[in-house]
CSV table of C-alpha atoms and ligand atoms in Angstrom, one decimal:
chain,number,residue,atom,x,y,z
A,1,MET,CA,89.6,134.6,58.8
A,2,GLN,CA,89.1,134.6,62.5
A,3,SER,CA,88.1,130.7,62.1
A,4,LEU,CA,91.3,130.2,60.0
A,5,ALA,CA,93.4,131.8,62.7
A,6,SER,CA,91.7,129.6,65.4
A,7,PHE,CA,92.1,126.5,63.3
A,8,VAL,CA,95.9,127.1,62.8
A,9,LEU,CA,96.3,127.5,66.7
A,10,PHE,CA,94.5,124.8,67.7
A,11,ALA,CA,95.4,122.2,65.3
A,12,VAL,CA,97.4,119.4,66.8
A,13,LEU,CA,100.9,120.2,66.1
A,14,ALA,CA,102.9,117.0,66.6
A,15,ALA,CA,102.5,114.2,64.1
A,16,PRO,CA,100.2,112.0,66.1
A,17,ALA,CA,102.6,109.1,66.2
A,18,LEU,CA,101.8,106.2,68.3
A,19,ALA,CA,102.2,106.6,72.0
A,20,GLN,CA,103.6,110.3,71.5
A,21,THR,CA,102.0,112.9,73.7
A,22,PRO,CA,100.0,115.1,71.5
A,23,THR,CA,101.4,118.8,71.7
A,24,VAL,CA,98.5,121.4,72.6
A,25,SER,CA,98.0,124.9,72.7
A,26,LEU,CA,97.1,126.3,76.3
A,27,LEU,CA,95.8,129.6,77.6
A,28,ILE,CA,98.8,129.7,79.9
A,29,ASP,CA,100.9,130.1,76.7
A,30,ASN,CA,99.0,132.9,75.6
A,31,GLY,CA,98.8,135.8,78.3
A,32,PHE,CA,97.4,133.9,81.3
A,33,PRO,CA,99.7,133.4,84.4
A,34,SER,CA,101.6,130.0,84.5
A,35,THR,CA,103.7,130.8,87.7
A,36,GLY,CA,102.8,132.2,91.2
A,37,THR,CA,100.1,131.9,93.7
A,38,ILE,CA,96.6,131.3,92.3
A,39,SER,CA,93.6,133.0,93.9
A,40,LEU,CA,90.4,131.9,92.6
A,41,ARG,CA,87.7,133.0,95.1
A,42,SER,CA,86.9,136.3,93.5
A,43,VAL,CA,87.3,134.8,89.9
A,44,LEU,CA,84.6,132.1,91.1
A,45,ASP,CA,82.4,134.9,92.2
A,46,SER,CA,82.8,136.6,88.7
A,47,VAL,CA,81.9,133.2,87.0
A,48,ALA,CA,78.9,133.0,89.1
A,49,ALA,CA,77.8,136.5,87.9
A,50,ARG,CA,78.0,135.3,84.2
A,51,LYS,CA,76.3,132.0,84.9
A,52,GLY,CA,73.5,133.5,87.1
A,53,ALA,CA,74.2,131.1,89.7
A,54,THR,CA,77.0,129.9,92.1
A,55,PHE,CA,79.6,127.7,90.2
A,56,HIS,CA,80.8,125.1,92.6
A,57,PHE,CA,84.4,124.2,91.9
A,58,GLY,CA,85.5,121.7,94.4
A,59,SER,CA,87.5,118.8,95.7
A,60,THR,CA,87.6,116.1,98.4
A,61,TRP,CA,88.5,116.3,102.1
A,62,ASP,CA,88.0,113.9,105.1
A,63,THR,CA,88.3,114.3,108.9
A,64,SER,CA,90.8,111.7,108.6
A,65,TYR,CA,93.6,113.9,107.3
A,66,SER,CA,96.7,114.5,109.4
A,67,SER,CA,97.2,117.9,110.8
A,68,ALA,CA,100.0,118.5,108.1
A,69,GLU,CA,97.7,117.5,105.2
A,70,ALA,CA,94.8,119.6,106.7
A,71,SER,CA,96.9,122.8,107.1
A,72,TRP,CA,97.8,122.5,103.3
A,73,THR,CA,94.2,121.7,102.5
A,74,THR,CA,92.8,124.6,104.6
A,75,ASN,CA,94.8,127.1,102.5
A,76,VAL,CA,93.8,125.5,99.1
A,77,TYR,CA,90.2,125.6,100.2
A,78,ASN,CA,90.5,129.1,101.4
A,79,THR,CA,91.8,130.3,98.2
A,80,PHE,CA,91.3,127.9,95.3
A,81,PHE,CA,88.3,125.7,95.5
A,82,ASN,CA,84.8,126.8,96.9
A,83,HIS,CA,83.1,123.5,97.1
A,84,ILE,CA,83.8,120.4,99.1
A,85,VAL,CA,82.8,116.5,99.0
A,86,ALA,CA,83.7,114.0,101.5
A,87,GLU,CA,85.8,111.2,99.8
A,88,ASN,CA,84.7,108.8,102.3
A,89,GLY,CA,83.1,110.3,105.3
A,90,CYS,CA,79.5,110.1,104.0
A,91,LYS,CA,79.5,106.7,102.5
A,92,TRP,CA,77.1,104.0,104.0
A,93,GLN,CA,80.2,102.4,105.9
A,94,SER,CA,80.6,105.7,107.8
A,95,THR,CA,77.0,106.7,108.3
A,96,GLU,CA,75.2,103.6,109.4
A,97,PRO,CA,77.7,101.3,110.8
A,98,SER,CA,75.0,99.1,112.5
A,99,ARG,CA,71.4,98.7,111.1
A,100,GLY,CA,69.2,101.7,112.0
A,101,THR,CA,72.1,103.7,113.7
A,102,SER,CA,72.8,107.1,112.1
A,103,SER,CA,76.4,108.1,112.5
A,104,LEU,CA,77.0,111.3,110.5
A,105,THR,CA,80.0,112.4,112.5
A,106,GLN,CA,82.5,112.3,109.8
A,107,CYS,CA,80.0,113.4,107.1
A,108,LEU,CA,78.8,116.5,109.4
A,109,GLY,CA,82.6,117.1,110.1
A,110,VAL,CA,83.4,117.6,106.3
A,111,GLN,CA,80.3,119.9,106.1
A,112,SER,CA,81.4,121.9,108.9
A,113,TYR,CA,85.0,122.2,107.5
A,114,ALA,CA,83.2,123.4,104.3
A,115,VAL,CA,81.3,125.9,106.0
A,116,ALA,CA,84.3,127.3,107.9
A,117,ARG,CA,86.0,127.8,104.4
A,118,ASN,CA,83.0,129.6,103.1
A,119,ALA,CA,82.7,126.7,100.8
A,120,SER,CA,79.7,124.8,99.7
A,121,PHE,CA,79.2,121.0,100.3
A,122,ARG,CA,77.9,118.1,98.2
A,123,GLY,CA,76.6,114.7,99.5
A,124,HIS,CA,78.6,111.5,98.1
A,125,ASN,CA,76.8,109.2,98.4
A,126,THR,CA,73.5,107.5,99.8
A,127,PHE,CA,73.6,104.1,97.8
A,128,TRP,CA,76.6,102.4,96.5
A,129,HIS,CA,77.8,98.7,96.4
A,130,SER,CA,81.0,99.4,97.8
A,131,GLN,CA,82.3,100.6,101.0
A,132,LEU,CA,79.2,99.1,102.8
A,133,PRO,CA,78.8,98.6,106.4
A,134,SER,CA,79.6,95.0,107.6
A,135,TRP,CA,76.0,94.2,108.3
A,136,LEU,CA,75.4,94.7,104.5
A,137,PRO,CA,74.9,92.8,102.1
A,138,GLY,CA,74.6,90.0,104.6
A,139,SER,CA,71.4,88.1,104.7
A,140,VAL,CA,69.1,91.0,103.7
A,141,THR,CA,66.3,90.1,101.6
A,142,ALA,CA,65.4,91.9,98.3
A,143,SER,CA,62.1,93.1,99.9
A,144,ASP,CA,63.7,94.1,103.1
A,145,LEU,CA,66.2,96.2,101.3
A,146,VAL,CA,63.8,98.0,99.1
A,147,THR,CA,61.0,98.4,101.6
A,148,ASN,CA,63.0,99.2,104.8
A,149,VAL,CA,66.8,99.3,104.6
A,150,ILE,CA,67.2,101.6,101.7
A,151,PRO,CA,64.4,104.1,102.5
A,152,GLN,CA,65.6,104.2,106.3
A,153,HIS,CA,69.4,104.9,105.4
A,154,VAL,CA,68.6,107.5,102.5
A,155,GLN,CA,66.2,109.3,104.9
A,156,GLN,CA,68.4,109.4,107.9
A,157,GLU,CA,71.6,110.6,106.1
A,158,ILE,CA,69.7,113.1,104.0
A,159,GLN,CA,67.5,114.4,106.9
A,160,GLY,CA,70.7,114.6,109.2
A,161,MET,CA,72.8,116.5,106.7
A,162,GLY,CA,70.2,119.1,106.4
A,163,SER,CA,69.7,122.2,104.0
A,164,GLY,CA,73.6,122.8,103.4
A,165,VAL,CA,73.9,120.4,100.6
A,166,THR,CA,74.0,121.4,96.9
A,167,SER,CA,73.7,118.0,95.6
A,168,TRP,CA,73.3,114.2,96.5
A,169,ASP,CA,74.7,111.3,94.7
A,170,VAL,CA,71.6,109.2,95.5
A,171,VAL,CA,72.8,106.1,93.6
A,172,ASN,CA,76.4,105.5,92.8
A,173,GLU,CA,77.8,103.3,89.8
A,174,ILE,CA,74.6,101.3,89.1
A,175,VAL,CA,75.2,100.7,85.4
A,176,GLY,CA,77.2,97.9,84.2
A,177,ASP,CA,80.4,98.0,82.1
A,178,GLY,CA,79.2,95.7,79.5
A,179,VAL,CA,76.4,97.3,78.2
A,180,SER,CA,75.4,98.0,74.6
A,181,ASN,CA,73.3,100.5,72.7
A,182,GLY,CA,69.5,99.9,72.8
A,183,MET,CA,69.4,98.6,76.4
A,184,THR,CA,66.6,99.4,78.6
A,185,ALA,CA,67.2,101.0,81.9
A,186,LEU,CA,66.6,97.7,83.6
A,187,GLN,CA,69.1,95.8,81.3
A,188,CYS,CA,71.7,98.6,81.9
A,189,VAL,CA,71.5,98.0,85.6
A,190,GLN,CA,71.1,94.2,85.5
A,191,ASN,CA,74.3,94.2,83.4
A,192,LYS,CA,76.1,95.4,86.7
A,193,ASN,CA,77.7,92.4,88.4
A,194,ASP,CA,77.3,93.8,91.9
A,195,TRP,CA,74.9,93.7,94.9
A,196,PRO,CA,71.9,94.3,95.2
A,197,THR,CA,71.4,93.7,91.4
A,198,LYS,CA,73.2,90.3,92.2
A,199,THR,CA,73.6,88.4,95.4
A,200,ALA,CA,76.9,89.1,97.1
A,201,ASP,CA,78.2,85.6,96.9
A,202,GLY,CA,79.6,85.9,93.6
A,203,SER,CA,77.2,83.4,92.2
A,204,GLY,CA,75.7,85.9,89.8
A,205,THR,CA,72.3,85.3,91.1
A,206,ASN,CA,69.7,88.0,90.8
A,207,LEU,CA,68.7,89.5,94.2
A,208,VAL,CA,66.7,92.7,93.3
A,209,THR,CA,65.3,91.9,89.9
A,210,ASP,CA,63.8,95.3,89.0
A,211,LEU,CA,64.7,98.8,89.4
A,212,SER,CA,62.6,99.1,92.9
A,213,PHE,CA,65.8,99.9,94.7
A,214,VAL,CA,66.8,102.7,92.7
A,215,HIS,CA,63.2,104.0,92.8
A,216,ALA,CA,63.1,103.6,96.8
A,217,ALA,CA,66.4,105.6,97.0
A,218,PHE,CA,65.1,108.4,94.6
A,219,SER,CA,61.6,108.7,96.0
A,220,THR,CA,62.9,109.1,99.6
A,221,ALA,CA,65.8,111.5,98.5
A,222,LEU,CA,63.1,113.5,96.8
A,223,LYS,CA,60.9,113.6,100.0
A,224,TYR,CA,63.8,114.5,102.4
A,225,ALA,CA,66.5,116.6,100.4
A,226,PRO,CA,66.4,120.4,100.5
A,227,ALA,CA,64.5,121.7,97.6
A,228,SER,CA,67.4,123.2,96.0
A,229,ALA,CA,69.5,119.9,96.1
A,230,ARG,CA,70.1,118.0,92.7
A,231,LEU,CA,69.7,114.5,92.9
A,232,ALA,CA,72.1,112.5,91.0
A,233,VAL,CA,72.9,109.3,89.4
A,234,ASN,CA,76.8,109.2,89.4
A,235,ASP,CA,78.9,106.9,87.3
A,236,TYR,CA,82.4,106.5,85.7
A,237,ASN,CA,83.2,105.8,82.0
A,238,THR,CA,80.5,108.0,80.9
A,239,GLY,CA,80.4,111.6,79.0
A,240,GLY,CA,81.3,110.1,75.4
A,241,ASN,CA,79.1,108.9,72.8
A,242,ASP,CA,78.9,105.4,74.1
A,243,ALA,CA,76.5,102.9,75.3
A,244,LYS,CA,77.0,103.5,79.0
A,245,THR,CA,76.3,107.1,78.7
A,246,ALA,CA,73.0,106.0,76.7
A,247,CYS,CA,72.3,103.8,79.8
A,248,MET,CA,72.6,107.0,82.0
A,249,PHE,CA,69.8,108.6,80.0
A,250,GLN,CA,67.6,105.6,80.1
A,251,VAL,CA,68.0,105.1,83.8
A,252,LEU,CA,67.2,108.9,84.4
A,253,ALA,CA,64.2,108.6,82.3
A,254,ASP,CA,63.1,105.6,84.4
A,255,ILE,CA,63.5,107.3,87.6
A,256,ASN,CA,61.7,110.5,86.4
A,257,ALA,CA,58.8,108.2,85.1
A,258,ASN,CA,58.8,105.5,87.9
A,259,ALA,CA,60.0,107.3,91.0
A,260,ALA,CA,58.0,110.4,90.1
A,261,VAL,CA,61.3,112.8,90.3
A,262,PRO,CA,60.9,115.9,88.1
A,263,TYR,CA,63.6,116.3,85.7
A,264,ASN,CA,64.3,119.9,87.2
A,265,ARG,CA,65.6,117.7,90.4
A,266,LEU,CA,67.7,115.2,88.6
A,267,ALA,CA,71.2,115.3,87.5
A,268,VAL,CA,73.7,113.0,85.9
A,269,GLY,CA,77.2,112.9,87.5
A,270,PHE,CA,79.9,112.2,85.2
A,271,GLN,CA,82.6,111.0,87.3
A,272,SER,CA,85.4,111.3,84.7
A,273,HIS,CA,88.3,109.2,86.0
A,274,ILE,CA,90.3,109.6,83.0
A,275,SER,CA,93.8,109.2,81.6
A,276,ALA,CA,95.8,111.8,79.4
A,277,ALA,CA,96.1,109.4,76.4
A,278,PRO,CA,94.2,109.6,73.2
A,279,GLY,CA,90.9,107.8,73.5
A,280,GLN,CA,90.9,107.7,77.2
A,281,PHE,CA,88.8,110.7,77.8
A,282,SER,CA,85.6,112.2,76.4
A,283,ALA,CA,85.9,114.7,73.4
A,284,LYS,CA,84.6,118.0,74.6
A,285,SER,CA,81.8,117.9,71.9
A,286,ASP,CA,80.5,114.7,73.2
A,287,LEU,CA,80.5,116.2,76.9
A,288,ALA,CA,78.8,119.4,75.3
A,289,ASN,CA,76.1,117.2,73.4
A,290,ASN,CA,75.4,115.0,76.5
A,291,PHE,CA,75.0,118.2,78.8
A,292,ALA,CA,72.7,119.8,76.3
A,293,LYS,CA,70.7,116.6,76.0
A,294,LEU,CA,70.2,116.9,79.7
A,295,ALA,CA,69.4,120.6,79.5
A,296,ALA,CA,66.9,119.8,76.7
A,297,LEU,CA,65.0,117.5,79.6
A,298,GLY,CA,65.5,120.2,82.2
A,299,ALA,CA,68.1,118.1,84.1
A,300,ASN,CA,71.5,118.9,85.2
A,301,ALA,CA,74.8,117.8,84.4
A,302,MET,CA,78.0,117.8,86.7
A,303,ILE,CA,81.4,116.6,86.5
A,304,THR,CA,81.7,114.8,90.0
A,305,GLU,CA,85.2,113.2,90.3
A,306,LEU,CA,87.8,114.3,87.7
A,307,ASP,CA,91.2,113.1,87.8
A,308,ILE,CA,93.5,112.8,84.7
A,309,LYS,CA,96.1,110.0,85.2
A,310,LEU,CA,99.4,110.3,83.5
A,311,SER,CA,101.7,107.5,82.4
A,312,SER,CA,104.5,109.7,83.8
A,313,ALA,CA,104.8,113.3,84.8
A,314,THR,CA,106.7,114.4,81.9
A,315,SER,CA,106.2,118.1,81.0
A,316,ALA,CA,104.6,117.2,77.6
A,317,ASN,CA,102.0,115.0,79.5
A,318,GLU,CA,101.4,117.6,82.1
A,319,ARG,CA,100.5,120.1,79.3
A,320,TYR,CA,98.3,117.5,77.7
A,321,GLN,CA,96.5,117.0,81.0
A,322,ALA,CA,95.9,120.7,81.4
A,323,ALA,CA,94.4,120.9,77.8
A,324,ILE,CA,91.9,118.1,78.7
A,325,TRP,CA,91.3,119.6,82.2
A,326,GLY,CA,90.5,122.9,80.4
A,327,ASP,CA,88.2,121.2,78.0
A,328,TYR,CA,86.3,119.4,80.6
A,329,LEU,CA,85.9,122.6,82.6
A,330,ASP,CA,84.9,124.5,79.4
A,331,ALA,CA,82.2,122.0,78.7
A,332,CYS,CA,80.8,122.6,81.9
A,333,LEU,CA,81.2,126.3,82.3
A,334,TYR,CA,79.6,127.0,78.7
A,335,ALA,CA,76.5,124.5,79.4
A,336,SER,CA,73.5,126.3,80.8
A,337,ASN,CA,72.9,123.3,83.3
A,338,CYS,CA,76.3,122.6,84.7
A,339,PHE,CA,77.1,124.1,88.0
A,340,GLU,CA,79.2,121.5,89.8
A,341,PHE,CA,82.6,120.5,88.7
A,342,ILE,CA,84.7,118.3,91.4
A,343,ASN,CA,88.5,117.7,91.0
A,344,TRP,CA,88.9,114.4,92.8
A,345,ASP,CA,91.5,114.8,95.6
A,346,THR,CA,93.6,118.0,96.0
A,347,ARG,CA,97.1,116.7,95.4
A,348,ASP,CA,98.8,113.9,93.7
A,349,ASP,CA,100.1,112.3,97.2
A,350,LEU,CA,96.3,112.3,98.5
A,351,SER,CA,94.8,110.8,95.4
A,352,TRP,CA,93.3,107.4,95.4
A,353,ILE,CA,95.0,106.6,92.2
A,354,GLY,CA,98.5,107.0,93.8
A,355,ALA,CA,101.0,109.7,93.5
A,356,SER,CA,102.6,108.2,90.6
A,357,GLY,CA,99.5,108.8,88.6
A,358,ALA,CA,100.0,112.6,88.9
A,359,GLY,CA,96.4,112.9,88.3
A,360,THR,CA,95.5,115.9,90.2
A,361,LEU,CA,96.0,119.8,90.0
A,362,PHE,CA,98.7,120.0,92.6
A,363,ASP,CA,102.1,118.1,92.8
A,364,THR,CA,103.1,116.0,95.7
A,365,ASN,CA,104.8,119.3,97.2
A,366,GLY,CA,101.4,120.9,96.9
A,367,ASN,CA,102.5,123.2,94.2
A,368,PRO,CA,100.1,123.9,91.3
A,369,LYS,CA,100.7,122.1,88.1
A,370,PRO,CA,100.1,123.5,84.5
A,371,ALA,CA,96.5,122.1,84.8
A,372,ALA,CA,95.8,124.3,87.8
A,373,TYR,CA,97.0,127.5,86.1
A,374,GLU,CA,95.2,126.4,82.9
A,375,VAL,CA,91.9,126.0,84.9
A,376,ALA,CA,92.4,129.2,86.6
A,377,ALA,CA,92.7,130.8,83.2
A,378,ARG,CA,89.8,129.1,81.6
A,379,LEU,CA,87.7,130.4,84.8
A,380,GLN,CA,89.1,133.9,84.2
A,381,ARG,CA,88.4,133.9,80.6
A,382,TYR,CA,84.9,132.6,80.9
A,383,ALA,CA,84.2,135.2,83.6
A,384,SER,CA,85.5,138.0,81.4
A,385,GLY,CA,82.6,137.4,79.1
A,386,ALA,CA,84.6,135.7,76.3
A,387,THR,CA,83.0,133.1,73.9
A,388,GLU,CA,83.6,129.5,74.0
A,389,LEU,CA,87.0,127.9,72.7
A,390,CYS,CA,87.1,124.8,70.7
A,391,ALA,CA,88.7,121.9,72.3
A,392,THR,CA,92.3,122.4,72.7
A,393,ALA,CA,93.2,118.6,73.6
A,394,LEU,CA,91.8,117.3,70.3
A,395,GLY,CA,92.4,120.0,67.8
A,396,THR,CA,89.8,122.1,65.9
A,397,SER,CA,88.4,118.8,63.8
A,398,GLN,CA,86.7,117.8,67.1
A,399,CYS,CA,85.3,121.2,67.8
A,400,THR,CA,81.3,121.3,67.4
A,401,VAL,CA,80.8,124.6,69.4
A,402,PRO,CA,81.6,127.6,67.3
A,403,ALA,CA,82.9,130.9,68.8
A,404,GLY,CA,79.2,132.2,69.2
A,405,GLY,CA,78.4,129.7,71.8
A,406,SER,CA,75.7,127.4,70.4
A,407,THR,CA,76.2,124.0,70.2
A,408,THR,CA,75.9,122.5,66.6
A,409,SER,CA,75.5,118.9,65.5
A,410,SER,CA,78.7,117.3,64.4
A,411,SER,CA,78.0,117.4,60.7
A,412,SER,CA,78.1,121.2,60.5
A,413,ALA,CA,81.1,121.3,63.1
A,414,SER,CA,84.0,120.1,61.2
A,415,SER,CA,83.9,123.0,58.7
A,416,THR,CA,85.2,126.0,60.1
A,417,SER,CA,83.4,128.2,57.8
A,418,SER,CA,80.1,126.8,58.4
A,419,SER,CA,80.6,126.6,62.3
A,420,SER,CA,80.8,130.3,62.5
A,421,SER,CA,77.9,131.1,60.4
A,422,SER,CA,75.7,128.3,62.2
A,423,SER,CA,76.0,130.2,65.5
A,424,THR,CA,72.7,131.6,66.6
A,425,THR,CA,74.1,133.5,69.6
A,426,ALA,CA,77.0,135.2,68.2
A,427,PRO,CA,76.7,139.1,68.0
A,428,SER,CA,75.4,140.3,64.7
A,429,GLY,CA,78.8,140.4,62.8
A,430,PRO,CA,81.8,142.3,62.4
A,431,THR,CA,80.9,144.9,60.1
A,432,GLY,CA,79.1,148.0,61.3
A,433,CYS,CA,78.6,147.1,64.7
A,434,GLN,CA,80.1,148.2,68.0
A,435,SER,CA,80.5,146.4,71.2
A,436,ALA,CA,79.4,148.0,74.4
A,437,GLU,CA,81.9,149.4,77.1
A,438,TRP,CA,83.5,146.2,78.9
A,439,GLY,CA,82.3,144.1,76.1
A,440,GLN,CA,84.4,142.0,74.1
A,441,CYS,CA,85.9,143.3,70.6
A,442,GLY,CA,88.4,140.7,69.6
A,443,GLY,CA,90.5,137.8,70.1
A,444,ILE,CA,91.0,134.3,68.7
A,445,GLY,CA,87.6,132.7,68.0
A,446,TRP,CA,85.8,136.0,68.1
A,447,THR,CA,83.1,136.5,65.6
A,448,GLY,CA,81.3,139.5,67.1
A,449,CYS,CA,81.8,143.3,66.6
A,450,THR,CA,85.4,144.4,66.5
A,451,SER,CA,85.0,148.1,67.1
A,452,CYS,CA,83.7,149.8,70.2
A,453,VAL,CA,81.0,152.3,71.3
A,454,SER,CA,82.5,155.8,71.3
A,455,GLY,CA,84.2,156.8,74.5
A,456,THR,CA,85.8,153.1,74.6
A,457,THR,CA,88.7,151.7,72.8
A,458,CYS,CA,89.4,148.1,71.8
A,459,GLN,CA,92.3,146.9,73.9
A,460,THR,CA,94.1,143.4,73.7
A,461,SER,CA,94.1,141.7,77.2
A,462,ASN,CA,95.6,138.7,75.5
A,463,ALA,CA,95.4,136.6,72.5
A,464,TYR,CA,91.9,135.3,73.3
A,465,TYR,CA,90.2,138.5,74.6
A,466,SER,CA,90.2,142.2,73.6
A,467,GLN,CA,87.9,144.5,75.4
A,468,CYS,CA,86.1,147.8,75.2
A,469,LEU,CA,87.7,149.8,77.7
A,470,PRO,CA,87.0,153.4,78.6
B,501,NAG,C1,81.7,133.8,101.0
B,501,NAG,O1,81.4,133.5,99.6
B,501,NAG,C2,80.4,134.4,98.9
B,501,NAG,C3,80.4,133.7,97.5
B,501,NAG,O2,81.8,133.6,97.1
B,501,NAG,C4,80.9,135.8,99.0
B,501,NAG,O3,80.0,136.4,98.3
B,501,NAG,C5,81.1,136.1,100.4
B,501,NAG,O4,81.6,137.5,100.3
B,501,NAG,C6,82.0,135.2,101.2
B,501,NAG,N1,81.9,135.6,102.5
B,501,NAG,C7,83.2,135.8,103.2
B,501,NAG,C8,83.1,136.2,104.6
B,501,NAG,O5,84.4,135.8,102.7
């Protein structure tokens, strides 16, 4: 019966007419705040307590911000985010303007800003084909690049930034967009039509003809990065059940095998520059499956650059955006190996996609949008100990994670009755059991005990969560 209630609530309510924004159900419709100031720092501490490790919930910053921008961001980083990445300040262009010269002023500036906010810092990035210094690609040969240039750059940047880095994007965007299933790691990377796989003259000529540049970057990163830092391959258009995501696994396996980087140091960064339109984002179930596959290897998953572009900032689109944001966040929160979730750019007018894309959590006046309240609600709900929700942006038919929390195969997922019985981690059952003090005892999707140990009573916090309170 609980499953049925959940099905009704999460079903897409509007007829999926073409170009019509799906109507979604949100936590902010069901007892969680949708107005007012949002304070997340203590919620994030509670999320960390449940996860057993810090949950890094962040966004971008750069030393180039105006004082007006910086005064708003300072408030948002003191209260909302607990994690910061430089949008530009740590890229090769900024960090090695002439060959052999280490110039970490901007990158260190962002790290110091993070420290002053009591926030953590992640490194983005040591290798990318774009935003290069003017001396690159130039006339550097393949062997000079692999033997000298990349190791020197990766070493001086990673060493220079020291221990206060949670993760490094060691290589950024090295997989092609025209890949197909079954490609080897080399084929995946050779499919990329950019330097250094190709020469920089646009002729399509191969420059580095193997994966030695990737291995050079990773073996250097492994040597100089702090032992706790996750070392990532970071890319866009990934996270679904698709060929590019399959390539990420191929590349990761190759790095593990040929650069001798243990899986427990490796991560895939799912950039997630997506749009709030059907088919323009990954199903939560696909994200969950990819994260679980990485967990099975011992590797980490992270959402590194999430923004969700809108065709226009209508209320229906903003609600759809909130649902997708919530689903991406839940996919990470409920994964055993996802500890970093970065929202790319803090507010719409600071976003690289432009204010009209309305792709961030805060509007051009700096006010929280429905997505900001929804992510606050998802964090709060997770911190309270509640079990995982189905995807709200896609409806229950897409849900492969039953209320008990274990990921199931998609074949068993579409039936609401089998999904609750296939759970392996749900509490033993609704009859004859009692939840402990502070434990959950009800709410939509809950399949565990619905009565409480003596001395406590089951009280409804909101539609999704009831708790045994003394
Ligand atoms: C800094 O953040 C940590 C983790 O959230 C928290 O435990 C600590 O109290 C904070 N320190 C200050 C000075 O706010």
